[in-house]
PDB file of C-alpha atoms in Angstrom:
ATOM      1  CA  MET S 263       0.051  -0.031  -0.095  1.00  0.00           C
ATOM      2  CA  SER S 264       1.528   3.292  -1.054  1.00  0.00           C
ATOM      3  CA  VAL S 265       1.159   6.479   0.952  1.00  0.00           C
ATOM      4  CA  PRO S 266      -0.684   9.317  -0.815  1.00  0.00           C
ATOM      5  CA  ARG S 267       1.817  12.050  -1.796  1.00  0.00           C
ATOM      6  CA  PRO S 268       1.345  15.650  -0.510  1.00  0.00           C
ATOM      7  CA  VAL S 269      -0.454  17.830  -3.039  1.00  0.00           C
ATOM      8  CA  SER S 270       1.276  21.140  -3.925  1.00  0.00           C
ATOM      9  CA  ASN S 271      -0.518  24.550  -4.304  1.00  0.00           C
ATOM     10  CA  THR S 272       0.296  24.268  -8.070  1.00  0.00           C
ATOM     11  CA  ASP S 273      -2.061  21.298  -8.181  1.00  0.00           C
ATOM     12  CA  LEU S 274      -4.925  22.915  -6.218  1.00  0.00           C
ATOM     13  CA  GLU S 275      -5.231  26.442  -8.001  1.00  0.00           C
ATOM     14  CA  GLY S 276      -5.258  27.410 -11.519  1.00  0.00           C
ATOM     15  CA  LEU S 277      -7.555  27.225 -14.514  1.00  0.00           C
ATOM     16  CA  ALA S 278     -10.502  24.899 -15.167  1.00  0.00           C
ATOM     17  CA  SER S 279     -11.631  23.881 -18.788  1.00  0.00           C
ATOM     18  CA  TYR S 280     -14.098  21.273 -19.747  1.00  0.00           C
ATOM     19  CA  TYR S 281     -14.201  18.657 -22.469  1.00  0.00           C
ATOM     20  CA  ALA S 282     -17.065  16.946 -24.301  1.00  0.00           C
ATOM     21  CA  GLU S 283     -17.111  15.891 -27.856  1.00  0.00           C
ATOM     22  CA  PRO S 284     -15.216  14.054 -29.454  1.00  0.00           C
ATOM     23  CA  TYR S 285     -14.160  12.419 -26.262  1.00  0.00           C
ATOM     24  CA  HIS S 286     -17.760  11.464 -25.075  1.00  0.00           C
ATOM     25  CA  GLY S 287     -18.118   7.759 -25.240  1.00  0.00           C
ATOM     26  CA  ARG S 288     -14.517   6.936 -25.378  1.00  0.00           C
ATOM     27  CA  PRO S 289     -12.438   5.193 -22.714  1.00  0.00           C
ATOM     28  CA  THR S 290     -10.559   7.758 -20.192  1.00  0.00           C
ATOM     29  CA  ALA S 291      -7.224   7.042 -18.985  1.00  0.00           C
ATOM     30  CA  SER S 292      -8.570   4.877 -16.107  1.00  0.00           C
ATOM     31  CA  GLY S 293     -10.367   2.655 -18.743  1.00  0.00           C
ATOM     32  CA  GLU S 294     -13.752   4.015 -17.665  1.00  0.00           C
ATOM     33  CA  ILE S 295     -16.114   5.250 -20.595  1.00  0.00           C
ATOM     34  CA  PHE S 296     -16.249   9.116 -20.456  1.00  0.00           C
ATOM     35  CA  ASP S 297     -19.932  10.379 -20.034  1.00  0.00           C
ATOM     36  CA  THR S 298     -19.633  14.165 -20.379  1.00  0.00           C
ATOM     37  CA  TYR S 299     -23.342  14.805 -20.165  1.00  0.00           C
ATOM     38  CA  LYS S 300     -24.092  12.726 -17.009  1.00  0.00           C
ATOM     39  CA  GLY S 301     -20.879  12.025 -15.396  1.00  0.00           C
ATOM     40  CA  MET S 302     -19.382  14.119 -12.521  1.00  0.00           C
ATOM     41  CA  THR S 303     -15.817  13.398 -13.436  1.00  0.00           C
ATOM     42  CA  ALA S 304     -12.754  15.216 -14.309  1.00  0.00           C
ATOM     43  CA  ALA S 305      -8.988  14.837 -15.590  1.00  0.00           C
ATOM     44  CA  HIS S 306      -6.057  15.891 -13.554  1.00  0.00           C
ATOM     45  CA  ARG S 307      -2.452  15.272 -14.263  1.00  0.00           C
ATOM     46  CA  THR S 308      -1.345  13.677 -11.027  1.00  0.00           C
ATOM     47  CA  LEU S 309      -3.998  13.025  -8.619  1.00  0.00           C
ATOM     48  CA  PRO S 310      -4.834   9.354  -8.278  1.00  0.00           C
ATOM     49  CA  PHE S 311      -7.970   7.924 -10.014  1.00  0.00           C
ATOM     50  CA  ASN S 312     -11.113   7.919  -7.954  1.00  0.00           C
ATOM     51  CA  THR S 313     -10.016  10.874  -5.808  1.00  0.00           C
ATOM     52  CA  LEU S 314     -12.989  13.104  -5.031  1.00  0.00           C
ATOM     53  CA  VAL S 315     -12.275  16.812  -5.613  1.00  0.00           C
ATOM     54  CA  ARG S 316     -14.502  19.844  -4.842  1.00  0.00           C
ATOM     55  CA  VAL S 317     -13.865  22.377  -7.476  1.00  0.00           C
ATOM     56  CA  THR S 318     -14.701  25.924  -6.681  1.00  0.00           C
ATOM     57  CA  ASN S 319     -15.309  28.457  -9.518  1.00  0.00           C
ATOM     58  CA  LYS S 320     -13.404  31.559  -8.039  1.00  0.00           C
ATOM     59  CA  THR S 321     -15.467  33.964 -10.277  1.00  0.00           C
ATOM     60  CA  ASN S 322     -18.809  33.057  -8.612  1.00  0.00           C
ATOM     61  CA  GLY S 323     -17.953  30.875  -5.667  1.00  0.00           C
ATOM     62  CA  VAL S 324     -20.093  27.982  -6.764  1.00  0.00           C
ATOM     63  CA  SER S 325     -18.800  24.462  -6.182  1.00  0.00           C
ATOM     64  CA  VAL S 326     -19.014  20.961  -7.634  1.00  0.00           C
ATOM     65  CA  ASP S 327     -17.756  17.643  -6.397  1.00  0.00           C
ATOM     66  CA  VAL S 328     -16.130  15.495  -9.062  1.00  0.00           C
ATOM     67  CA  ARG S 329     -14.292  12.102  -9.318  1.00  0.00           C
ATOM     68  CA  ILE S 330     -10.948  11.975 -11.139  1.00  0.00           C
ATOM     69  CA  ASN S 331     -10.976   9.270 -13.841  1.00  0.00           C
ATOM     70  CA  ASP S 332      -8.791  10.725 -16.630  1.00  0.00           C
ATOM     71  CA  ARG S 333      -5.435  12.408 -17.328  1.00  0.00           C
ATOM     72  CA  GLY S 334      -5.121  16.069 -18.263  1.00  0.00           C
ATOM     73  CA  PRO S 335      -5.423  18.974 -19.093  1.00  0.00           C
ATOM     74  CA  PHE S 336      -2.151  19.250 -21.107  1.00  0.00           C
ATOM     75  CA  VAL S 337      -2.329  23.024 -21.432  1.00  0.00           C
ATOM     76  CA  ASP S 338      -0.052  25.089 -19.290  1.00  0.00           C
ATOM     77  CA  GLY S 339      -1.787  26.862 -16.403  1.00  0.00           C
ATOM     78  CA  ARG S 340      -4.774  24.662 -16.438  1.00  0.00           C
ATOM     79  CA  VAL S 341      -5.094  22.326 -13.472  1.00  0.00           C
ATOM     80  CA  ILE S 342      -8.409  20.341 -14.064  1.00  0.00           C
ATOM     81  CA  ASP S 343     -10.571  19.293 -17.125  1.00  0.00           C
ATOM     82  CA  LEU S 344     -14.286  18.875 -16.126  1.00  0.00           C
ATOM     83  CA  SER S 345     -17.037  16.910 -17.746  1.00  0.00           C
ATOM     84  CA  LEU S 346     -19.557  19.027 -19.372  1.00  0.00           C
ATOM     85  CA  ALA S 347     -22.091  18.066 -16.565  1.00  0.00           C
ATOM     86  CA  ALA S 348     -19.662  19.267 -13.937  1.00  0.00           C
ATOM     87  CA  ALA S 349     -18.948  22.571 -15.804  1.00  0.00           C
ATOM     88  CA  ARG S 350     -22.741  23.462 -16.016  1.00  0.00           C
ATOM     89  CA  LYS S 351     -22.909  22.952 -12.277  1.00  0.00           C
ATOM     90  CA  ILE S 352     -20.268  25.826 -11.534  1.00  0.00           C
ATOM     91  CA  ASP S 353     -21.691  27.955 -14.527  1.00  0.00           C
ATOM     92  CA  MET S 354     -18.494  27.977 -16.647  1.00  0.00           C
ATOM     93  CA  VAL S 355     -19.587  26.685 -19.871  1.00  0.00           C
ATOM     94  CA  ARG S 356     -20.134  30.075 -21.504  1.00  0.00           C
ATOM     95  CA  ALA S 357     -16.679  31.178 -20.163  1.00  0.00           C
ATOM     96  CA  GLY S 358     -14.898  27.967 -21.162  1.00  0.00           C
ATOM     97  CA  VAL S 359     -11.977  28.539 -18.933  1.00  0.00           C
ATOM     98  CA  VAL S 360     -12.264  29.968 -15.320  1.00  0.00           C
ATOM     99  CA  PRO S 361     -10.035  30.291 -12.181  1.00  0.00           C
ATOM    100  CA  VAL S 362     -10.789  27.448  -9.758  1.00  0.00           C
ATOM    101  CA  LYS S 363      -9.734  26.272  -6.355  1.00  0.00           C
ATOM    102  CA  LEU S 364      -9.529  22.500  -5.837  1.00  0.00           C
ATOM    103  CA  ASN S 365     -10.084  20.889  -2.313  1.00  0.00           C
ATOM    104  CA  ILE S 366      -9.335  17.153  -1.931  1.00  0.00           C
ATOM    105  CA  MET S 367     -12.287  15.611  -0.316  1.00  0.00           C
ATOM    106  CA  LYS S 368     -11.301  11.907  -0.387  1.00  0.00           C
ATOM    107  CA  GLN S 369      -7.770  10.627  -1.769  1.00  0.00           C
ATOM    108  CA  GLY S 370      -8.081   7.803  -4.433  1.00  0.00           C
ATOM    109  CA  GLU S 371      -6.094   4.740  -4.018  1.00  0.00           C
ATOM    110  CA  VAL S 372      -2.935   4.542  -5.906  1.00  0.00           C
ATOM    111  CA  ALA S 373      -2.563   1.240  -7.715  1.00  0.00           C
ATOM    112  CA  PRO S 374       0.794  -0.432  -7.476  1.00  0.00           C
ATOM    113  CA  ALA S 375       2.713   0.091 -10.772  1.00  0.00           C
ATOM    114  CA  ALA S 376       3.532  -3.231 -12.399  1.00  0.00           C
ATOM    115  CA  ASN S 377       7.186  -3.400 -13.593  1.00  0.00           C
ATOM    116  CA  SER S 378       7.233   0.437 -14.334  1.00  0.00           C
ATOM    117  CA  GLY S 379       7.238   3.856 -12.783  1.00  0.00           C
ATOM    118  CA  ALA S 380       4.036   5.639 -11.743  1.00  0.00           C
ATOM    119  CA  TYR S 381       5.071   8.921 -13.591  1.00  0.00           C
ATOM    120  CA  THR S 382       6.328  10.121 -16.884  1.00  0.00           C
ATOM    121  CA  VAL S 383       7.345  13.431 -18.363  1.00  0.00           C
ATOM    122  CA  GLN S 384       5.656  14.556 -21.615  1.00  0.00           C
ATOM    123  CA  ILE S 385       7.681  16.926 -23.662  1.00  0.00           C
ATOM    124  CA  GLY S 386       5.687  17.219 -26.755  1.00  0.00           C
ATOM    125  CA  ALA S 387       2.646  16.285 -28.837  1.00  0.00           C
ATOM    126  CA  PHE S 388       2.457  16.404 -32.494  1.00  0.00           C
ATOM    127  CA  SER S 389      -0.029  15.655 -35.390  1.00  0.00           C
ATOM    128  CA  ASN S 390       2.666  13.917 -37.383  1.00  0.00           C
ATOM    129  CA  ILE S 391       4.774  11.202 -36.466  1.00  0.00           C
ATOM    130  CA  GLU S 392       8.037  12.755 -38.106  1.00  0.00           C
ATOM    131  CA  SER S 393       8.001  15.792 -35.780  1.00  0.00           C
ATOM    132  CA  ALA S 394       7.725  13.373 -32.798  1.00  0.00           C
ATOM    133  CA  GLU S 395      10.512  11.124 -34.044  1.00  0.00           C
ATOM    134  CA  ASN S 396      12.606  14.031 -34.604  1.00  0.00           C
ATOM    135  CA  LEU S 397      12.122  15.401 -31.096  1.00  0.00           C
ATOM    136  CA  LYS S 398      12.984  11.784 -29.912  1.00  0.00           C
ATOM    137  CA  LYS S 399      16.138  11.653 -31.949  1.00  0.00           C
ATOM    138  CA  ARG S 400      17.330  15.223 -30.866  1.00  0.00           C
ATOM    139  CA  LEU S 401      17.221  14.171 -27.100  1.00  0.00           C
ATOM    140  CA  ALA S 402      18.178  10.366 -27.416  1.00  0.00           C
ATOM    141  CA  ARG S 403      22.023  11.229 -26.660  1.00  0.00           C
ATOM    142  CA  LYS S 404      21.184  12.797 -23.472  1.00  0.00           C
ATOM    143  CA  PHE S 405      18.097  10.967 -22.080  1.00  0.00           C
ATOM    144  CA  SER S 406      17.111   7.078 -22.213  1.00  0.00           C
ATOM    145  CA  ASP S 407      13.693   5.847 -22.162  1.00  0.00           C
ATOM    146  CA  ILE S 408      12.123   8.202 -24.728  1.00  0.00           C
ATOM    147  CA  SER S 409       8.843   7.022 -26.375  1.00  0.00           C
ATOM    148  CA  VAL S 410       6.494   8.106 -28.880  1.00  0.00           C
ATOM    149  CA  GLN S 411       3.002   7.103 -28.167  1.00  0.00           C
ATOM    150  CA  ARG S 412       0.274   7.277 -30.737  1.00  0.00           C
ATOM    151  CA  TYR S 413      -3.205   8.555 -29.397  1.00  0.00           C
ATOM    152  CA  ALA S 414      -6.079   8.135 -31.580  1.00  0.00           C
ATOM    153  CA  ALA S 415      -8.976  10.576 -31.334  1.00  0.00           C
ATOM    154  CA  PRO S 416     -11.930  10.776 -33.761  1.00  0.00           C
ATOM    155  CA  ASN S 417     -10.646  12.686 -36.744  1.00  0.00           C
ATOM    156  CA  THR S 418      -7.237  13.053 -35.617  1.00  0.00           C
ATOM    157  CA  THR S 419      -4.145  11.187 -34.250  1.00  0.00           C
ATOM    158  CA  ILE S 420      -1.547  12.783 -31.813  1.00  0.00           C
ATOM    159  CA  TYR S 421       1.909  11.541 -31.382  1.00  0.00           C
ATOM    160  CA  ARG S 422       2.988  12.195 -27.581  1.00  0.00           C
ATOM    161  CA  VAL S 423       6.637  12.246 -26.823  1.00  0.00           C
ATOM    162  CA  ARG S 424       7.356  11.091 -23.317  1.00  0.00           C
ATOM    163  CA  VAL S 425      10.548  10.714 -21.276  1.00  0.00           C
ATOM    164  CA  GLY S 426      11.226   8.426 -18.340  1.00  0.00           C
ATOM    165  CA  SER S 427       9.283   6.108 -16.036  1.00  0.00           C
ATOM    166  CA  GLU S 428       9.672   7.400 -12.649  1.00  0.00           C
ATOM    167  CA  PRO S 429       8.749   5.701  -9.283  1.00  0.00           C
ATOM    168  CA  ASP S 430       7.499   8.787  -7.700  1.00  0.00           C
ATOM    169  CA  LEU S 431       6.601  12.471  -8.273  1.00  0.00           C
ATOM    170  CA  GLN S 432       9.786  13.883  -6.943  1.00  0.00           C
ATOM    171  CA  ALA S 433      11.886  11.810  -9.442  1.00  0.00           C
ATOM    172  CA  ALA S 434       9.651  12.870 -12.312  1.00  0.00           C
ATOM    173  CA  GLU S 435       9.860  16.572 -11.319  1.00  0.00           C
ATOM    174  CA  LYS S 436      13.589  16.285 -11.175  1.00  0.00           C
ATOM    175  CA  LEU S 437      13.619  14.839 -14.708  1.00  0.00           C
ATOM    176  CA  ALA S 438      11.285  17.601 -15.787  1.00  0.00           C
ATOM    177  CA  SER S 439      13.650  20.234 -14.497  1.00  0.00           C
ATOM    178  CA  GLN S 440      16.443  18.588 -16.431  1.00  0.00           C
ATOM    179  CA  LEU S 441      14.350  18.651 -19.644  1.00  0.00           C
ATOM    180  CA  ARG S 442      13.569  22.417 -19.161  1.00  0.00           C
ATOM    181  CA  LYS S 443      17.359  23.126 -19.804  1.00  0.00           C
ATOM    182  CA  HIS S 444      16.812  21.936 -23.343  1.00  0.00           C
ATOM    183  CA  ASP S 445      14.152  24.563 -24.355  1.00  0.00           C
ATOM    184  CA  LEU S 446      11.351  22.313 -23.670  1.00  0.00           C
ATOM    185  CA  THR S 447       8.088  22.795 -21.665  1.00  0.00           C
ATOM    186  CA  PRO S 448       7.681  19.473 -20.041  1.00  0.00           C
ATOM    187  CA  PHE S 449       5.109  18.506 -17.578  1.00  0.00           C
ATOM    188  CA  VAL S 450       4.516  15.530 -15.274  1.00  0.00           C
ATOM    189  CA  VAL S 451       1.957  12.784 -16.051  1.00  0.00           C
ATOM    190  CA  ARG S 452       0.775  10.047 -13.687  1.00  0.00           C
ATOM    191  CA  LEU S 453       0.530   6.713 -15.505  1.00  0.00           C
ATOM    192  CA  ASN S 454      -1.600   4.815 -13.085  1.00  0.00           C
TER     193      ASN S 454
END
């Protein structure tokens, strides 16, 4: 049984967005099917799956409780991606992106990682494989364990370039710090 990691302030305040089509009906990172119209769920980069989070819209003070079942958002400054149903509850659909504060109500269980780390560092996402492979080649001499992962969404395919398979958040953040020295904007992603 692993001990939940302390959550930093950068995980708990920032911008919220929401996502709907074309992701509705598709599997989330947890394997659960995404229901944007009924599910009170959200994506977060590092909180364990099934963590219950109260999201408060700082512009109007309205809150909603959501369960983490996906990974994201992968946009700088954003801390959580809500289902459309959850976004409606805090009146953020028209704005699209709002400042929020997150309160962890109940920490989800961290599943033990099988033969690999629990975290990786994403350094890029491209619409064509050549760009992803070029970035991988550029960094191959300085970093090991670089992979290009294909992610298929309706009408598009994205190639994510990720480095490392780290056992804990601290090791992943150290790797991300090293990658920043190479003119990259990396961010840590929990794998489980």
